[in-house]
mmCIF file of C-alpha atoms in Angstrom:
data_model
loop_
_atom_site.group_PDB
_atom_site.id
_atom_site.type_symbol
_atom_site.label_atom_id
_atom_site.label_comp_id
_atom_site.label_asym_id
_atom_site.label_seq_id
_atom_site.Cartn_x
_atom_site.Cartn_y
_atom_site.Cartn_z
ATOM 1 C CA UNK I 265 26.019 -1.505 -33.542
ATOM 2 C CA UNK I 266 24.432 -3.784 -36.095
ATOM 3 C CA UNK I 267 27.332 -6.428 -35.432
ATOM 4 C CA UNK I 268 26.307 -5.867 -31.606
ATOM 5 C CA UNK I 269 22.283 -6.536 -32.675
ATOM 6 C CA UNK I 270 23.219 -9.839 -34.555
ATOM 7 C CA UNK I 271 25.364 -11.292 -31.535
ATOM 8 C CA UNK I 272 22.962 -10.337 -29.052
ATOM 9 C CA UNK I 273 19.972 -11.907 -30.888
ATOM 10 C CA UNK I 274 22.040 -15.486 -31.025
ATOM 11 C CA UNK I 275 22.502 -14.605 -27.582
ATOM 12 C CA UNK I 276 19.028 -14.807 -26.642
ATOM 13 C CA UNK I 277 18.120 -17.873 -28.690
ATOM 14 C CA UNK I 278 21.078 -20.174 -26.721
ATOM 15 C CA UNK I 279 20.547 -18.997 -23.338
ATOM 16 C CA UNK I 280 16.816 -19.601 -23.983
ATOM 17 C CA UNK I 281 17.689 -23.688 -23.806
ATOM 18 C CA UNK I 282 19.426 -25.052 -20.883
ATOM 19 C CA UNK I 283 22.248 -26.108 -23.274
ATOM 20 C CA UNK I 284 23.679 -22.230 -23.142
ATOM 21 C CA UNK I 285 27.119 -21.827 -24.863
ATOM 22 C CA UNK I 286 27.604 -18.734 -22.740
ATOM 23 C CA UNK I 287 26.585 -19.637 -19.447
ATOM 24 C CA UNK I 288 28.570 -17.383 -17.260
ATOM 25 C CA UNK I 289 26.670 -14.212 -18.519
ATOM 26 C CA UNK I 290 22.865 -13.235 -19.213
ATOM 27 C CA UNK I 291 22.603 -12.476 -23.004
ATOM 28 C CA UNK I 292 21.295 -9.235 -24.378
ATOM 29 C CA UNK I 293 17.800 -8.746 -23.228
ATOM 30 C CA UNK I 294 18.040 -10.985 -20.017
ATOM 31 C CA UNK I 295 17.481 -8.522 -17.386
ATOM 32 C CA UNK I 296 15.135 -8.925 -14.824
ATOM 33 C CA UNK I 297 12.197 -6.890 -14.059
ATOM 34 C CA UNK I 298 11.792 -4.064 -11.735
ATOM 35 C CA UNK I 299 8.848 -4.542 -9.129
ATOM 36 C CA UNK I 300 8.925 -1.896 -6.800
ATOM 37 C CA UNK I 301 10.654 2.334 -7.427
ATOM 38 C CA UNK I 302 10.631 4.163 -3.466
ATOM 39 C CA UNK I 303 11.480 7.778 -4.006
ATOM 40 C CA UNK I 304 10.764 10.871 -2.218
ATOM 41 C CA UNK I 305 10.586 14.080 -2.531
ATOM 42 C CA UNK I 306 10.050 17.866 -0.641
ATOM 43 C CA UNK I 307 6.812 19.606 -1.078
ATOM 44 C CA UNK I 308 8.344 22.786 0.250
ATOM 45 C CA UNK I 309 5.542 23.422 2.947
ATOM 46 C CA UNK I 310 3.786 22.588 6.051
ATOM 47 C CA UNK I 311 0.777 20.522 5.670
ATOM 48 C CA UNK I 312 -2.466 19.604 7.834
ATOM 49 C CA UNK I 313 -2.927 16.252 7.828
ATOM 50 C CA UNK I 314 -6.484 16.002 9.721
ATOM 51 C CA UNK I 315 -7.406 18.589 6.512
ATOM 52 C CA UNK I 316 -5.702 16.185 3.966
ATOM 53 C CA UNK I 317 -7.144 12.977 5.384
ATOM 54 C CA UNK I 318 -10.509 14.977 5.258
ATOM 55 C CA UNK I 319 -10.747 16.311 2.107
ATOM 56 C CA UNK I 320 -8.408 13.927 -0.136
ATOM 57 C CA UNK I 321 -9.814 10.608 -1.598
ATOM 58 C CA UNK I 322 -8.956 7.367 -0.816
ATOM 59 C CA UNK I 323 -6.592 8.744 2.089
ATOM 60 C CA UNK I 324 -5.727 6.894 5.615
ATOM 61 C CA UNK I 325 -4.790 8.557 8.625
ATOM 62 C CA UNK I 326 -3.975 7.399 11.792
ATOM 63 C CA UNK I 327 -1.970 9.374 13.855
ATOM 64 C CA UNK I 328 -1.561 6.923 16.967
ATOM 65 C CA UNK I 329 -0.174 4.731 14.283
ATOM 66 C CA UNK I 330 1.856 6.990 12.726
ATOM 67 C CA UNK I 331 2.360 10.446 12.045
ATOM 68 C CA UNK I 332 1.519 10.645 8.247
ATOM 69 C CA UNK I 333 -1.775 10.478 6.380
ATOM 70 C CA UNK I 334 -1.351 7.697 3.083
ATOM 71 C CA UNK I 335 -2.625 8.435 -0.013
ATOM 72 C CA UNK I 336 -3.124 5.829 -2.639
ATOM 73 C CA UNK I 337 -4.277 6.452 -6.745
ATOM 74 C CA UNK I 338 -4.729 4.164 -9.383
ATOM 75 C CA UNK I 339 -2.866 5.162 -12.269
ATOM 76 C CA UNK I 340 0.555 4.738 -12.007
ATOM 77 C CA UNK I 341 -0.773 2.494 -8.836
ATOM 78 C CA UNK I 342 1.112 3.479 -5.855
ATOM 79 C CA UNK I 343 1.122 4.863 -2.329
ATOM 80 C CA UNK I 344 2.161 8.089 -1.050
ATOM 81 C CA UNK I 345 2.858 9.141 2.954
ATOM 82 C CA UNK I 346 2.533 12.434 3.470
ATOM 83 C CA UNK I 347 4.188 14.342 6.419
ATOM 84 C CA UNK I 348 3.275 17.085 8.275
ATOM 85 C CA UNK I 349 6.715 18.910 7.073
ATOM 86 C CA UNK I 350 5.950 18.759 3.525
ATOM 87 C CA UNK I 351 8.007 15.875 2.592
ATOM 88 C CA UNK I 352 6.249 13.315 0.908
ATOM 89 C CA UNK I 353 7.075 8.948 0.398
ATOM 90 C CA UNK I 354 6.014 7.618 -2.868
ATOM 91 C CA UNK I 355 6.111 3.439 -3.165
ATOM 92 C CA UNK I 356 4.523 1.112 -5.388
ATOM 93 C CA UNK I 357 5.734 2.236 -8.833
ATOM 94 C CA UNK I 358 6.993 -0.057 -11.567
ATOM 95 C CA UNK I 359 9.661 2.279 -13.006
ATOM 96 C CA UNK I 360 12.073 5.264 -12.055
ATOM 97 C CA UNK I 361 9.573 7.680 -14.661
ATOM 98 C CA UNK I 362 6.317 6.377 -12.565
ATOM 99 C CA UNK I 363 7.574 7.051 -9.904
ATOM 100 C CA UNK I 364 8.452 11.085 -10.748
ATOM 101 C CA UNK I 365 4.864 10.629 -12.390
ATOM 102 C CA UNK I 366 3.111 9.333 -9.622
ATOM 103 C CA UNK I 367 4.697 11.844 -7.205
ATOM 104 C CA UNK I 368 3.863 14.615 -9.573
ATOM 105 C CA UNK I 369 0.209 13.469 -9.593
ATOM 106 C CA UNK I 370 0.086 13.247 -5.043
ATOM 107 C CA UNK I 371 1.695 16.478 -5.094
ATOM 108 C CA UNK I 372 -1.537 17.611 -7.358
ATOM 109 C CA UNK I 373 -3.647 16.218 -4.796
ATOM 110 C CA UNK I 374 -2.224 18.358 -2.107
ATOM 111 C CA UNK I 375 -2.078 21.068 -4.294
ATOM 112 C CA UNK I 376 -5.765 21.230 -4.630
ATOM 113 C CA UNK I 377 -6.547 20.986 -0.990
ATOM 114 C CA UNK I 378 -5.287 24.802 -1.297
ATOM 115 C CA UNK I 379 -1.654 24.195 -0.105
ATOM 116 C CA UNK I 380 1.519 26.152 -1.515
ATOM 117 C CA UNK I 381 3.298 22.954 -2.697
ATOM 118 C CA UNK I 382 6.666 22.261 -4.717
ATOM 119 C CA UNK I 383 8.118 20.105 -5.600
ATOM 120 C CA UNK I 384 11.827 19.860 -4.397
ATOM 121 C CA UNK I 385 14.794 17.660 -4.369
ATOM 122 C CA UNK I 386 12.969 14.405 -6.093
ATOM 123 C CA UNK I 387 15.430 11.359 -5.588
ATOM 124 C CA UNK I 388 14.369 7.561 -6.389
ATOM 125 C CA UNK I 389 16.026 5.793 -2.854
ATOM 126 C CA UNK I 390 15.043 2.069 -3.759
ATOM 127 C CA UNK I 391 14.466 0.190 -6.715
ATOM 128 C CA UNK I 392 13.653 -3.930 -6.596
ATOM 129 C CA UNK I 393 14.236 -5.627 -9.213
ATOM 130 C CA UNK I 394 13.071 -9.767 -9.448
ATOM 131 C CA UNK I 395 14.390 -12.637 -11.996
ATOM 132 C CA UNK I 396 13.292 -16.089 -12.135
ATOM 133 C CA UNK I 397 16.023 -18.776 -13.472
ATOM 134 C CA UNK I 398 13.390 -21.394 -13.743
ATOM 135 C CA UNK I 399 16.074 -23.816 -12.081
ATOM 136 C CA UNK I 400 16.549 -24.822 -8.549
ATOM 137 C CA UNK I 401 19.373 -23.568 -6.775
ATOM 138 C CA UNK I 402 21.154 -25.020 -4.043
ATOM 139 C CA UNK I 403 21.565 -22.128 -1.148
ATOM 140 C CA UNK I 404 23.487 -24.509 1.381
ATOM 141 C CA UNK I 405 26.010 -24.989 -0.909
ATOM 142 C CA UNK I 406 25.917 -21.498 -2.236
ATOM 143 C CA UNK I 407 26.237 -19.761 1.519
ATOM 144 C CA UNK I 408 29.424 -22.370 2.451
ATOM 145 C CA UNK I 409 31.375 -21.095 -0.547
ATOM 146 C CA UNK I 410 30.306 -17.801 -0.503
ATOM 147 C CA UNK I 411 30.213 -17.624 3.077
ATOM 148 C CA UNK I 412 31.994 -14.010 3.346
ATOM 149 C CA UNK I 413 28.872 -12.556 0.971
ATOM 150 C CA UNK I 414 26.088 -14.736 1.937
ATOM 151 C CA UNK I 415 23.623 -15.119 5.564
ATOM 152 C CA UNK I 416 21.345 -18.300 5.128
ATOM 153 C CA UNK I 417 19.192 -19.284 8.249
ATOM 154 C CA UNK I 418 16.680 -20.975 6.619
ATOM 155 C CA UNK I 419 14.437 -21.512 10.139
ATOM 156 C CA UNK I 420 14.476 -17.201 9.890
ATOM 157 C CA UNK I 421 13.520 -16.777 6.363
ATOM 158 C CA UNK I 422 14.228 -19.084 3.407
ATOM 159 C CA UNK I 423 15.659 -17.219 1.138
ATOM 160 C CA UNK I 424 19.450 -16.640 1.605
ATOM 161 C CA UNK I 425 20.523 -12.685 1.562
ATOM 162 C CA UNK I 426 23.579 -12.408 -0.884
ATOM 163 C CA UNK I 427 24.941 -8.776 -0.188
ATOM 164 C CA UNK I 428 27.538 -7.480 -3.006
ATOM 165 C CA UNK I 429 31.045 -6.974 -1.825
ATOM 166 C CA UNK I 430 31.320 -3.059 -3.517
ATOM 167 C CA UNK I 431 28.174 -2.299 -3.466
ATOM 168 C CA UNK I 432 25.237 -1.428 -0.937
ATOM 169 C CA UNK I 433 23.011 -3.937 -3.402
ATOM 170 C CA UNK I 434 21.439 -6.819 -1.697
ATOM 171 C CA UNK I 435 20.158 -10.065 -3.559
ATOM 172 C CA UNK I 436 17.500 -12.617 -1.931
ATOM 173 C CA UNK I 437 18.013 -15.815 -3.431
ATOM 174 C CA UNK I 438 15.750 -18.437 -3.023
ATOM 175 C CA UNK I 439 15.892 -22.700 -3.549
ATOM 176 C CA UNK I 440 13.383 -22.381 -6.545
ATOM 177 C CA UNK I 441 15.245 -20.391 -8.550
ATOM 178 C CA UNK I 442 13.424 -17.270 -8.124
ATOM 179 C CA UNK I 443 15.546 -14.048 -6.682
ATOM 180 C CA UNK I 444 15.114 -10.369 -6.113
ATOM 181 C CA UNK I 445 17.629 -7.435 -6.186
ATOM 182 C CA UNK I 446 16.972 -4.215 -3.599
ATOM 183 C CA UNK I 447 18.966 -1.243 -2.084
ATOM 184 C CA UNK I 448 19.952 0.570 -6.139
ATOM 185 C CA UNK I 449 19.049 3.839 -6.138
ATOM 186 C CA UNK I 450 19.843 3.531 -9.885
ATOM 187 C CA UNK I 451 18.801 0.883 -12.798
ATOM 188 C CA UNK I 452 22.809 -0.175 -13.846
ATOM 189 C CA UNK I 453 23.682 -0.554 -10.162
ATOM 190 C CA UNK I 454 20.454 -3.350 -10.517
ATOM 191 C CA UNK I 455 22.210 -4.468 -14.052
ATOM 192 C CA UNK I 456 25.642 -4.911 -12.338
ATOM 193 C CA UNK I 457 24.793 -6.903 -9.221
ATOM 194 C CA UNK I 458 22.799 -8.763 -12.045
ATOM 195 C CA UNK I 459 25.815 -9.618 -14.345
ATOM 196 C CA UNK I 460 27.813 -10.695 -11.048
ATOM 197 C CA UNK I 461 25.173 -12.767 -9.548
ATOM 198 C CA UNK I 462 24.072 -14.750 -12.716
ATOM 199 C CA UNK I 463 27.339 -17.190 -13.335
ATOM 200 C CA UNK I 464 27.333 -17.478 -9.432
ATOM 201 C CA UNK I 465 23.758 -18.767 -8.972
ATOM 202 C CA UNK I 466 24.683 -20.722 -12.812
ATOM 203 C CA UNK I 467 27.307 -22.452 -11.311
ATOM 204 C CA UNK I 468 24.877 -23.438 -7.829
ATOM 205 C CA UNK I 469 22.292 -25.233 -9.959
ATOM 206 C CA UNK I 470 20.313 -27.973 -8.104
ATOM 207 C CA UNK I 471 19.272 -29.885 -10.980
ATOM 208 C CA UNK I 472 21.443 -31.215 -14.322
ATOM 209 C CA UNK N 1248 -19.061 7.907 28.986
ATOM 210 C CA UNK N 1249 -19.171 8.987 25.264
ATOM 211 C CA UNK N 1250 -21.378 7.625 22.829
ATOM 212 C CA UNK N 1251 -21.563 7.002 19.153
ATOM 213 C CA UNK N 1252 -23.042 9.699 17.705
ATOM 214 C CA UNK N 1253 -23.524 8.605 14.142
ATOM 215 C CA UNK N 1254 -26.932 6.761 14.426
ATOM 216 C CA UNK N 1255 -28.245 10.618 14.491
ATOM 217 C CA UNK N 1256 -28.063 10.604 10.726
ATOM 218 C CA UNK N 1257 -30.096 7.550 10.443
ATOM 219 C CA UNK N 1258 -33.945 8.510 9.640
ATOM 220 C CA UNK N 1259 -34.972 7.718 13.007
ATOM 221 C CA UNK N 1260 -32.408 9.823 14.392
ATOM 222 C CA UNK N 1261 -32.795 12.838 12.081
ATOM 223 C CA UNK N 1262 -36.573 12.989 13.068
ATOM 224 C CA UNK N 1263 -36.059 12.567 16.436
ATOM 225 C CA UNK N 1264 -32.971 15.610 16.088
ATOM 226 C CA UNK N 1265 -35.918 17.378 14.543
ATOM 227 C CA UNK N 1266 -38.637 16.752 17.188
ATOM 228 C CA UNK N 1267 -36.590 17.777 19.722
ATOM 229 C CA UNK N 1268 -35.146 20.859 17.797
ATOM 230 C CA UNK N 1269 -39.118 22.054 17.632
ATOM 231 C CA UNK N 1270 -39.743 21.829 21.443
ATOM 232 C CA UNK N 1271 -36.547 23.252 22.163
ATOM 233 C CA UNK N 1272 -37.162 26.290 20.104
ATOM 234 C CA UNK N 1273 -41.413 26.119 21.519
ATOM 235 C CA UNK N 1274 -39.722 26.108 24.588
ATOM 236 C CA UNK N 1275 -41.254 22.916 25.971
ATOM 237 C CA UNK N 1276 -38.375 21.359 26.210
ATOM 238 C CA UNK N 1277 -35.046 22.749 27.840
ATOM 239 C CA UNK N 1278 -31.728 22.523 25.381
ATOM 240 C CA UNK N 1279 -30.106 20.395 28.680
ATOM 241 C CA UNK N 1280 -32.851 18.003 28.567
ATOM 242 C CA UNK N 1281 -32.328 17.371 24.126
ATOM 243 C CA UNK N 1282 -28.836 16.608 25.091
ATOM 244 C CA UNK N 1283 -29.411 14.233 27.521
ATOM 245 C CA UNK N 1284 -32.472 12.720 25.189
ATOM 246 C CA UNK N 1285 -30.172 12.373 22.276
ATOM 247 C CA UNK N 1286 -27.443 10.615 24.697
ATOM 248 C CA UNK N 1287 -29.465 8.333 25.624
ATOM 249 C CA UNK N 1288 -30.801 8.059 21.873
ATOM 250 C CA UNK N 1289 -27.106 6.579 20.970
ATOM 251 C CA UNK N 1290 -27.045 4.541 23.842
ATOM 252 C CA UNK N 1291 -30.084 2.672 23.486
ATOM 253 C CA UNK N 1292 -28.922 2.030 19.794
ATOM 254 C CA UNK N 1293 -25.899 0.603 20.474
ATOM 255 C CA UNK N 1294 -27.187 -1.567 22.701
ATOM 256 C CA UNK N 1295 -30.194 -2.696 20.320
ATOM 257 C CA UNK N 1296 -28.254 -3.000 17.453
ATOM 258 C CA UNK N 1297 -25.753 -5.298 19.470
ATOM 259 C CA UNK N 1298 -28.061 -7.656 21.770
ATOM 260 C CA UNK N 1299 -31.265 -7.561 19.233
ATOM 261 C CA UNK N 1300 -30.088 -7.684 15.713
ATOM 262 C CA UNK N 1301 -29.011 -10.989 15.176
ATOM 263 C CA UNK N 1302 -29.352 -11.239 10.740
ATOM 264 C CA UNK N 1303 -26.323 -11.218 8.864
ATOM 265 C CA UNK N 1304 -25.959 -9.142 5.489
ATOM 266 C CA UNK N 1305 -23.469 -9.740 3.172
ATOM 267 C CA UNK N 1306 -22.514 -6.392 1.271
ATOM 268 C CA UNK N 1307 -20.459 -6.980 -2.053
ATOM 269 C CA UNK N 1308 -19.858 -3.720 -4.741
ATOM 270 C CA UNK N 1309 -16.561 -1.639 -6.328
ATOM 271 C CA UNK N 1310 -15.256 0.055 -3.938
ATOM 272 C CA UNK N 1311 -14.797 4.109 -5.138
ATOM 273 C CA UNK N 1312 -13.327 5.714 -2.461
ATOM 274 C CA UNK N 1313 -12.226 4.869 1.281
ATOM 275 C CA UNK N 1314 -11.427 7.570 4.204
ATOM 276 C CA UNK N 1315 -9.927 6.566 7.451
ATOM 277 C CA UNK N 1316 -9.511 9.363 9.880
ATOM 278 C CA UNK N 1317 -10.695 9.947 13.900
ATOM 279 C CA UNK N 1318 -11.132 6.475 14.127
ATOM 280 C CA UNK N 1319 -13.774 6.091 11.256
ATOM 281 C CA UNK N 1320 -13.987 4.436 8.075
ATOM 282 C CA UNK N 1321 -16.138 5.978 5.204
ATOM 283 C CA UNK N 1322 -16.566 3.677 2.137
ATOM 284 C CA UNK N 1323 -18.641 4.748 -1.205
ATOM 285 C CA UNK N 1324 -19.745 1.574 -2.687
ATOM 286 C CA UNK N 1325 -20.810 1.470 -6.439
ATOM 287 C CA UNK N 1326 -23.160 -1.236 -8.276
ATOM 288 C CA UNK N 1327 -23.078 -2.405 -4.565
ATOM 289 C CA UNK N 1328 -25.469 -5.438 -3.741
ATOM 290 C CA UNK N 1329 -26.908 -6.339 0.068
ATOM 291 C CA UNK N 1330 -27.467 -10.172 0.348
ATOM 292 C CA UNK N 1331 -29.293 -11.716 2.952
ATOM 293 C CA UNK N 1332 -30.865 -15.048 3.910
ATOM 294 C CA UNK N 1333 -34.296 -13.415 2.445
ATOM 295 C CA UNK N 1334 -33.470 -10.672 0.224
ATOM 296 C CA UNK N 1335 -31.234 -9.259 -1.966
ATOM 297 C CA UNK N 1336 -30.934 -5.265 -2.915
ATOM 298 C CA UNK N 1337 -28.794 -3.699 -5.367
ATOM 299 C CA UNK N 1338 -28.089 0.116 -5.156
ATOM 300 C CA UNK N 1339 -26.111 1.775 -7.794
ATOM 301 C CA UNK N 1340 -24.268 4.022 -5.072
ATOM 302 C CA UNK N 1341 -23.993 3.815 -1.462
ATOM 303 C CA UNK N 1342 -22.155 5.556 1.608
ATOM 304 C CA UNK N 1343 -20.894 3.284 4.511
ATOM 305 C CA UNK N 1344 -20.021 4.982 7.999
ATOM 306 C CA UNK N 1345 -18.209 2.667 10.358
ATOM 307 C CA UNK N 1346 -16.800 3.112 13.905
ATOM 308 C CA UNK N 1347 -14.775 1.070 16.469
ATOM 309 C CA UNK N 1348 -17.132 -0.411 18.939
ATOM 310 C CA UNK N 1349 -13.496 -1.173 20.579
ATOM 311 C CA UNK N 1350 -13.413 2.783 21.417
ATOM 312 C CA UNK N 1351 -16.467 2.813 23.575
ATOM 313 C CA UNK N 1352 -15.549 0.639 26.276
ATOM 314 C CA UNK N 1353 -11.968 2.768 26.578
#
């Protein structure tokens, strides 16, 4: 373990230059950062949204719009839809724990308003995750090799959409060097399409 | 054709709800008749408020809570501050209730 802590900490200091002896994989503590944690979860009962949307702060509901009143609150900052059935959409949060929090806390809301609630079958369904290499990246170049993994139309959207052979995990890449990783419902699925995209996009740099 | 009924809760409206609650009660004045007077009521401020008002106020505060539901926003403003070509007013708290004038002409 200590052995592990002293080569990981000489990792960090050469991949920090753009000399890197180990180029083809991120060194210990290179991860990139998780934006955005969807879960959802089953309050176990019918609701009434006009009494929700009524009664609830800082709540939206529109029902020609769609069927679900939205609930935001500021700490963990995130937004909840809540359905009619009970079951309950909870986006915004910046880890898999803030997200269970932040759920918790909505389902407190509702709980309030008088209603029997649970809290039932809790599952995180999408984490994104973004990393910035700091170096341009060439995506023409990149989608002609990797043409079986890769969709570039750059007059659709300009980043190119990198989708993991195994895995459901898809990467946006983008020319300046900035790219984020969606579809893991956990954090090593995010770590693993990580260590396999980072000697791809090494090896696409744009500048020396 | 429905009307906007929120201007009731302005002071005008509430003493004109309460004018018209007295001579309905006196019996001067049949309950019909209120109805029709307090239609007309949101009517005629609609209109005003759309062809006569023609001053723009800039409101600017930290915005507490929001509610969107039935078509109609409810903000509570704190430390908000009204701004205007002549004046300016601070409040420490205010309530804003907002329709869609969109909805009327449905």
């Amino acid at each position: 373990m200590a052995a592990d802590t002293v080569f990981g900490s000489s990792h960090v200091l050469d991949s920090s230059s753009s000399t890197s002896s180990h180029p083809l994989s991120p060194g210990a503590g290179v991860v990139p950062a998780i934006e955005n944690v969807v879960s959802t979860v089953n309050l176990g009962c019918t609701l009434d949204l006009k009494a929700i949307a009524l009664h609830a702060p800082n709540a939206e509901y529109n029902p020609k719009r769609l069927a679900a009143v939205m609930i935001r609150i500021k700490e963990p900052k995130t937004t909840a839809l809540i359905f009619s059935s009970g079951k309950m959409v909870c986006t915004g949060a910046k880890s898999e724990q803030q997200s269970r929090l932040a759920a918790r806390k909505h389902a407190r809301i509702i709980q309030k308003l008088g209603f029997d609630v649970k809290f039932n079958g809790f599952k995180i369904q999408n984490i994104v995750a973004a990393y910035d290499f700091t170096f341009p990246i060439n995506l023409i170049r990149l989608a002609n090799s990797h043409f079986k993994f890769s969709v570039y139309e750059p007059e659709l959207f300009p980043g190119l959409i990198y989708r993991m052979k195994q895995s459901k995990i898809m990467v946006q890449v983008f020319s300046s060097g900035k790219i984020a990783i969606a579809g893991a419902q956990k954090r090593d699925e995010i770590l693993k399409a990580f260590e396999n995209i980072y000697p791809i996009l090494m090896s696409f740099r744009a500048d020396k | 054709m429905a009307t906007f009924e929120l201007y009731r809760r302005s002071t005008i409206g509430m003493c004109l709800t309460e004018t018209l609650d007295e001579m309905v009660s006196n019996g001067t004045l049949s309950p019909e008749l209120a109805i029709e007077v307090l239609v007309q009521f949101d009517k005629s401020m609609t209109e005003a408020l759309e062809s006569q008002v023609k001053s723009k106020v800039t409101i600017a505060g930290h915005l507490h809570t929001y509610r969107f539901c039935d078509n109609v926003w409810t903000f509570i403003l704190q430390g908000a501050s009204f701004k205007s070509e002549d004046f300016v007013q601070n409040v420490d708290r205010v309530k804003i209730v907002a329709c869609d004038s969109k909805l009327l002409s449905q």
